[in-house]
Short mmCIF file of C-alpha atoms in Angstrom, two decimals:
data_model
loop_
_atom_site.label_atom_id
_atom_site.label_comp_id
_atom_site.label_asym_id
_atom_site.label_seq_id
_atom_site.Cartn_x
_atom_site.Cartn_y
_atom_site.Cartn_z
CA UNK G 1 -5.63 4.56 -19.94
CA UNK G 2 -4.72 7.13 -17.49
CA UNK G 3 -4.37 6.61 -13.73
CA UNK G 4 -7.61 8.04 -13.00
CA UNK G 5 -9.27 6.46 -15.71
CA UNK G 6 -8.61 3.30 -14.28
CA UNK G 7 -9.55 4.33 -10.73
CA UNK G 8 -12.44 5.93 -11.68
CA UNK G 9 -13.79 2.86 -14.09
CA UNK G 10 -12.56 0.57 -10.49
CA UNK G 11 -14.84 2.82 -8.35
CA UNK G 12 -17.93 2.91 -10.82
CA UNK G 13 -17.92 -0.36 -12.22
CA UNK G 14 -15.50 -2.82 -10.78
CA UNK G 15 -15.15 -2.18 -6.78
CA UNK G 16 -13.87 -5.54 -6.26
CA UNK G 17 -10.97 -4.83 -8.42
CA UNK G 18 -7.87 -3.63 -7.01
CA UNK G 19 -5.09 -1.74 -8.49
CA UNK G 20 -1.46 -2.31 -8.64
CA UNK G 21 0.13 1.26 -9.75
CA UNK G 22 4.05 0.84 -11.09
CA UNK G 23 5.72 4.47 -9.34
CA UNK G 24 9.26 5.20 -9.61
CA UNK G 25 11.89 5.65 -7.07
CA UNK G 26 12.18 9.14 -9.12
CA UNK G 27 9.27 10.21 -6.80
CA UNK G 28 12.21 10.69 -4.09
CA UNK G 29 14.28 13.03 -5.91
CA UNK G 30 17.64 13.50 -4.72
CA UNK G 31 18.03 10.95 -1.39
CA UNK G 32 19.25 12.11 1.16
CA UNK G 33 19.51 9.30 2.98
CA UNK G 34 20.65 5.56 1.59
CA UNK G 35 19.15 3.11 1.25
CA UNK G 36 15.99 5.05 1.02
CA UNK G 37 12.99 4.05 2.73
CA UNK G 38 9.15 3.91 1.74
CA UNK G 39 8.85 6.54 4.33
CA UNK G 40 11.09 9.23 2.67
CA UNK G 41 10.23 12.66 1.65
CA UNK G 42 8.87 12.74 -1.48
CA UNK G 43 10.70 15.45 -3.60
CA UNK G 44 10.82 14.61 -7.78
CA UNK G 45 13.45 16.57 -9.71
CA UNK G 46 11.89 15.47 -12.93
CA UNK G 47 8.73 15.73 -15.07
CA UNK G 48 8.49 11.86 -14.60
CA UNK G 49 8.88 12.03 -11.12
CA UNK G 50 6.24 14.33 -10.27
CA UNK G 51 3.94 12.34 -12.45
CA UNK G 52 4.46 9.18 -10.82
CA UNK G 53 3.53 11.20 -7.88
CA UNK G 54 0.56 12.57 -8.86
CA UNK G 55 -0.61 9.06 -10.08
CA UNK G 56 0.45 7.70 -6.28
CA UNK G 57 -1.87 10.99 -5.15
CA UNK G 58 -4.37 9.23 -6.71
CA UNK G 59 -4.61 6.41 -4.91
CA UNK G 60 -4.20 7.51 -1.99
CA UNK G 61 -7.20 9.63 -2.62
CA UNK G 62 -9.13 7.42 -4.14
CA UNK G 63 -8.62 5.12 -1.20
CA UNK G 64 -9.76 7.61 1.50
CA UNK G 65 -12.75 8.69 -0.23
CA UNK G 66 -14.09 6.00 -2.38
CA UNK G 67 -12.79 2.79 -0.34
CA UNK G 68 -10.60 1.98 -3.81
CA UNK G 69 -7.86 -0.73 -3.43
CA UNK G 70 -4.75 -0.31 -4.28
CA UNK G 71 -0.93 -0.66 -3.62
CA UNK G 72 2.53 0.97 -5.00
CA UNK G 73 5.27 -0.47 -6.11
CA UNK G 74 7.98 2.34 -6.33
CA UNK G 75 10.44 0.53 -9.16
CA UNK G 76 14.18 1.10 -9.19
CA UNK G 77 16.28 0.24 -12.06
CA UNK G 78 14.60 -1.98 -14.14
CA UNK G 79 16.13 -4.54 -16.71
CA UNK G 80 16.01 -7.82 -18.39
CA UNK G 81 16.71 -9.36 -22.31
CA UNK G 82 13.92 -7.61 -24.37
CA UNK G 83 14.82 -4.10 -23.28
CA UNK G 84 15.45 -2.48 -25.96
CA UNK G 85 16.26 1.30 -24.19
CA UNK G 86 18.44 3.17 -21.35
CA UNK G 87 21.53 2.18 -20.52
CA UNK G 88 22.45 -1.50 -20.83
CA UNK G 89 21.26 -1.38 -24.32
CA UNK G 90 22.77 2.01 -25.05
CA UNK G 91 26.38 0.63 -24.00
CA UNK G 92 25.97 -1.78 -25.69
CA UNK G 93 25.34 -0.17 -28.46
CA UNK G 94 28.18 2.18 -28.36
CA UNK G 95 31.09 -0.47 -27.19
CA UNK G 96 29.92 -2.47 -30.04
CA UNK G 97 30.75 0.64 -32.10
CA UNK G 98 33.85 1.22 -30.14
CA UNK G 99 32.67 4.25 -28.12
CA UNK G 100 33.61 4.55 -25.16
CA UNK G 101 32.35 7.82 -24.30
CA UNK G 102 29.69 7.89 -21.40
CA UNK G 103 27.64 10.68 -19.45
CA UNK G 104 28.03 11.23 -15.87
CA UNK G 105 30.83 10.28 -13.64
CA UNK G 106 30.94 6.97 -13.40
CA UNK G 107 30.50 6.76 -9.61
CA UNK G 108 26.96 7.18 -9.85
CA UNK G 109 24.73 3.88 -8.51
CA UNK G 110 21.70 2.36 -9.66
CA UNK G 111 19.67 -0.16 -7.64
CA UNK G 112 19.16 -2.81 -10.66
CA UNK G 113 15.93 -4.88 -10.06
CA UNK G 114 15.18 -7.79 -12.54
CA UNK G 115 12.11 -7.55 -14.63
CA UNK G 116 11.05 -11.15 -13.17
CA UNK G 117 11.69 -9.81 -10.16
CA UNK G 118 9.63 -6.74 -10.66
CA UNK G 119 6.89 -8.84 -12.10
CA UNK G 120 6.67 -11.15 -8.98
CA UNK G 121 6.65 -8.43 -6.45
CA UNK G 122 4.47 -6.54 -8.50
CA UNK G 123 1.80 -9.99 -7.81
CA UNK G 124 2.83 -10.26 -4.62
CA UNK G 125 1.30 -6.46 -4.62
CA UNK G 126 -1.95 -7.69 -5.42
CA UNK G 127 -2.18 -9.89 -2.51
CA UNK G 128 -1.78 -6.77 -0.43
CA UNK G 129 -3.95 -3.83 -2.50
CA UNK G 130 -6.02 -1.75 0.36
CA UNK G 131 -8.03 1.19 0.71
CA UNK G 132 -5.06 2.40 3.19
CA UNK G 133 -2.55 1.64 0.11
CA UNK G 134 0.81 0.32 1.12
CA UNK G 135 3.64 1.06 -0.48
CA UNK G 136 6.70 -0.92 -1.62
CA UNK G 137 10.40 -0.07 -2.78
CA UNK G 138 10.94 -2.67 -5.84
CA UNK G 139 14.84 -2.86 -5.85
CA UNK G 140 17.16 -5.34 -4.18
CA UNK G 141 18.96 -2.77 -1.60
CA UNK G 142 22.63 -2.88 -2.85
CA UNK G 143 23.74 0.01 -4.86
CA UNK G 144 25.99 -0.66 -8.08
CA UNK G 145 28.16 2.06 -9.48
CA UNK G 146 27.82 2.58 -13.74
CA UNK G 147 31.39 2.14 -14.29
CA UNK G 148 30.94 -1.48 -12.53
CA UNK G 149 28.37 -1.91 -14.80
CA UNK G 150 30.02 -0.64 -17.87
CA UNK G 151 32.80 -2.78 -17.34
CA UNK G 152 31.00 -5.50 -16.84
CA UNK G 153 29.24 -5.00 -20.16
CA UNK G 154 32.26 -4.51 -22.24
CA UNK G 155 33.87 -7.07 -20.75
CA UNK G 156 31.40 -9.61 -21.92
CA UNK G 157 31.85 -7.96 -25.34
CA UNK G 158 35.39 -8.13 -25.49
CA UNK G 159 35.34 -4.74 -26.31
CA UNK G 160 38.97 -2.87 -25.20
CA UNK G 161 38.00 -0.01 -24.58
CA UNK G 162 39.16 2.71 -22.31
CA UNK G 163 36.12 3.68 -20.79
CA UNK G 164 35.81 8.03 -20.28
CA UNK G 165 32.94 9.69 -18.14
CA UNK G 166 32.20 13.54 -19.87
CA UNK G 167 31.23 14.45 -16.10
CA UNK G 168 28.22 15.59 -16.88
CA UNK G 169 25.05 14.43 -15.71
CA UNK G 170 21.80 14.57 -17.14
CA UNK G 171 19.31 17.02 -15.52
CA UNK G 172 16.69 15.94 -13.10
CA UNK G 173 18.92 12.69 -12.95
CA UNK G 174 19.70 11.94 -9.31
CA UNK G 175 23.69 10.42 -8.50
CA UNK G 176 22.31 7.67 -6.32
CA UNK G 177 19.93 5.47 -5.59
CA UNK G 178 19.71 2.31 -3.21
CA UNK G 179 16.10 0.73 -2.23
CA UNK G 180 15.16 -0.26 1.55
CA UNK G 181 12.73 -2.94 0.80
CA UNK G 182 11.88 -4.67 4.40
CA UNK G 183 8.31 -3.72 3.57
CA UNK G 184 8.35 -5.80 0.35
CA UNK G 185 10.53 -8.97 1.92
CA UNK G 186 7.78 -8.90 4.48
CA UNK G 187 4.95 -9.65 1.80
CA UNK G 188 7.27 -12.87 1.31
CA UNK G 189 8.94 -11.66 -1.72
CA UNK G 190 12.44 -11.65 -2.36
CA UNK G 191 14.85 -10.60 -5.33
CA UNK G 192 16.37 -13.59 -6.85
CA UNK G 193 18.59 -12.89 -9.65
CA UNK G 194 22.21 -11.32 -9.67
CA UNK G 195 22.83 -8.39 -11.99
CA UNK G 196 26.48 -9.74 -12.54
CA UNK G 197 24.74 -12.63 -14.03
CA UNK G 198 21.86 -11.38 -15.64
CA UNK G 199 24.00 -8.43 -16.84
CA UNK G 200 26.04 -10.76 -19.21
CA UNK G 201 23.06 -12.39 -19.95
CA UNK G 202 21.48 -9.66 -21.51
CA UNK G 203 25.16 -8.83 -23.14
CA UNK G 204 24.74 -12.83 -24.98
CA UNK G 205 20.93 -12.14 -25.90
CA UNK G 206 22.26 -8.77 -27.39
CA UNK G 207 25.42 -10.22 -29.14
CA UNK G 208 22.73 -12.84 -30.66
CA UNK G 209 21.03 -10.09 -32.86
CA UNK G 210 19.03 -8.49 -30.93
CA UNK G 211 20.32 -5.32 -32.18
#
């Protein structure tokens, strides 16, 4: 179902419902300020970006006019075991094949927010759904470059590789991004897992066969 689908079948059918819309941090666009707050221009440099917008549009919208509940948590980078796309799974992938090629620079950072984390703020979201809809950044607020990452992944391979950057980026693919989330640790929420754990964790659950 489609944003307004929902929003529309909330206003004519269910109005005690409230909805919890999953946005993107791709709604910023290039930051120009880190970490980026809730309160940020909102500039998208992507397709996917300016969707997530319109869908936040929405909301707000259908807040004003209809008295529709709602509340937006603007994800970072999202990942857990069971993810079987982007880039933890895709360097994995290639180390396992000894490739060692990747796109980018390397110095690029990511914001990397736990799916149980994402899940439990996205509850804690619920709690807080208004007609005013508040707003969220779901991240953890520290910024961790790919190479970091990359190395950590191939290190809980045991892959030796030399790892190369092509220096390329893709397009519509901002270099940084880094989540100010005192609105969400005031709801009472709080990240609670490590990405230099869960990062080798998800290295084990792909070593196991996931692949």
């Amino acid at each position: 179902a489609t944003t307004h689908s929902v929003l529309e079948y909330i206003r004519t059918s269910h109005s005690g419902a409230k909805l919890v819309l999953p946005s993107s941090a791709g709604v910023y666009g290039v930051a120009t300020v880190l970490p980026t707050s809730v309160e940020a221009p909102l500039n998208p440099v992507s397709p996917y970006g300016l969707h997530k917008k319109l869908a936040e549009d929405l909301c707000r919208s259908y807040g004003r006019h209809f008295g529709v509940r709602s509340a937006i948590v603007r994800l970072f980078s999202i990942y857990g075991t069971g993810l079987r796309k982007q880039l933890l799974w895709d360097a994995c992938a290639k180390l396992t094949q000894g490739e060692a090629l990747f796109g980018g620079t390397g110095e690029e950072t990511r914001d990397w927010l736990h799916i149980e984390d994402a899940a439990a703020l996205m509850i804690a979201a619920a709690d807080h759904g208004s007609a005013d809809c508040p707003v969220v950044n779901g991240g953890t607020g520290e910024a961790t470059s790919i190479k970091v990452i990359l190395c950590t992944i191939a290190d809980e391979l045991g892959a030796q590789v030399d790892l190369k950057f092509s220096g390329q980026a893709r397009p519509g693919d901002p270099a940084h991004y880094q989540a100010e989330i005192a609105e969400a640790l005031a709801w009472g929420w709080k990240p609670s897992r490590r990405w230099s754990d869960e990062t080798r964790a998800y290295v084990r659950w792909f070593k196991e066969g996931a692949h």
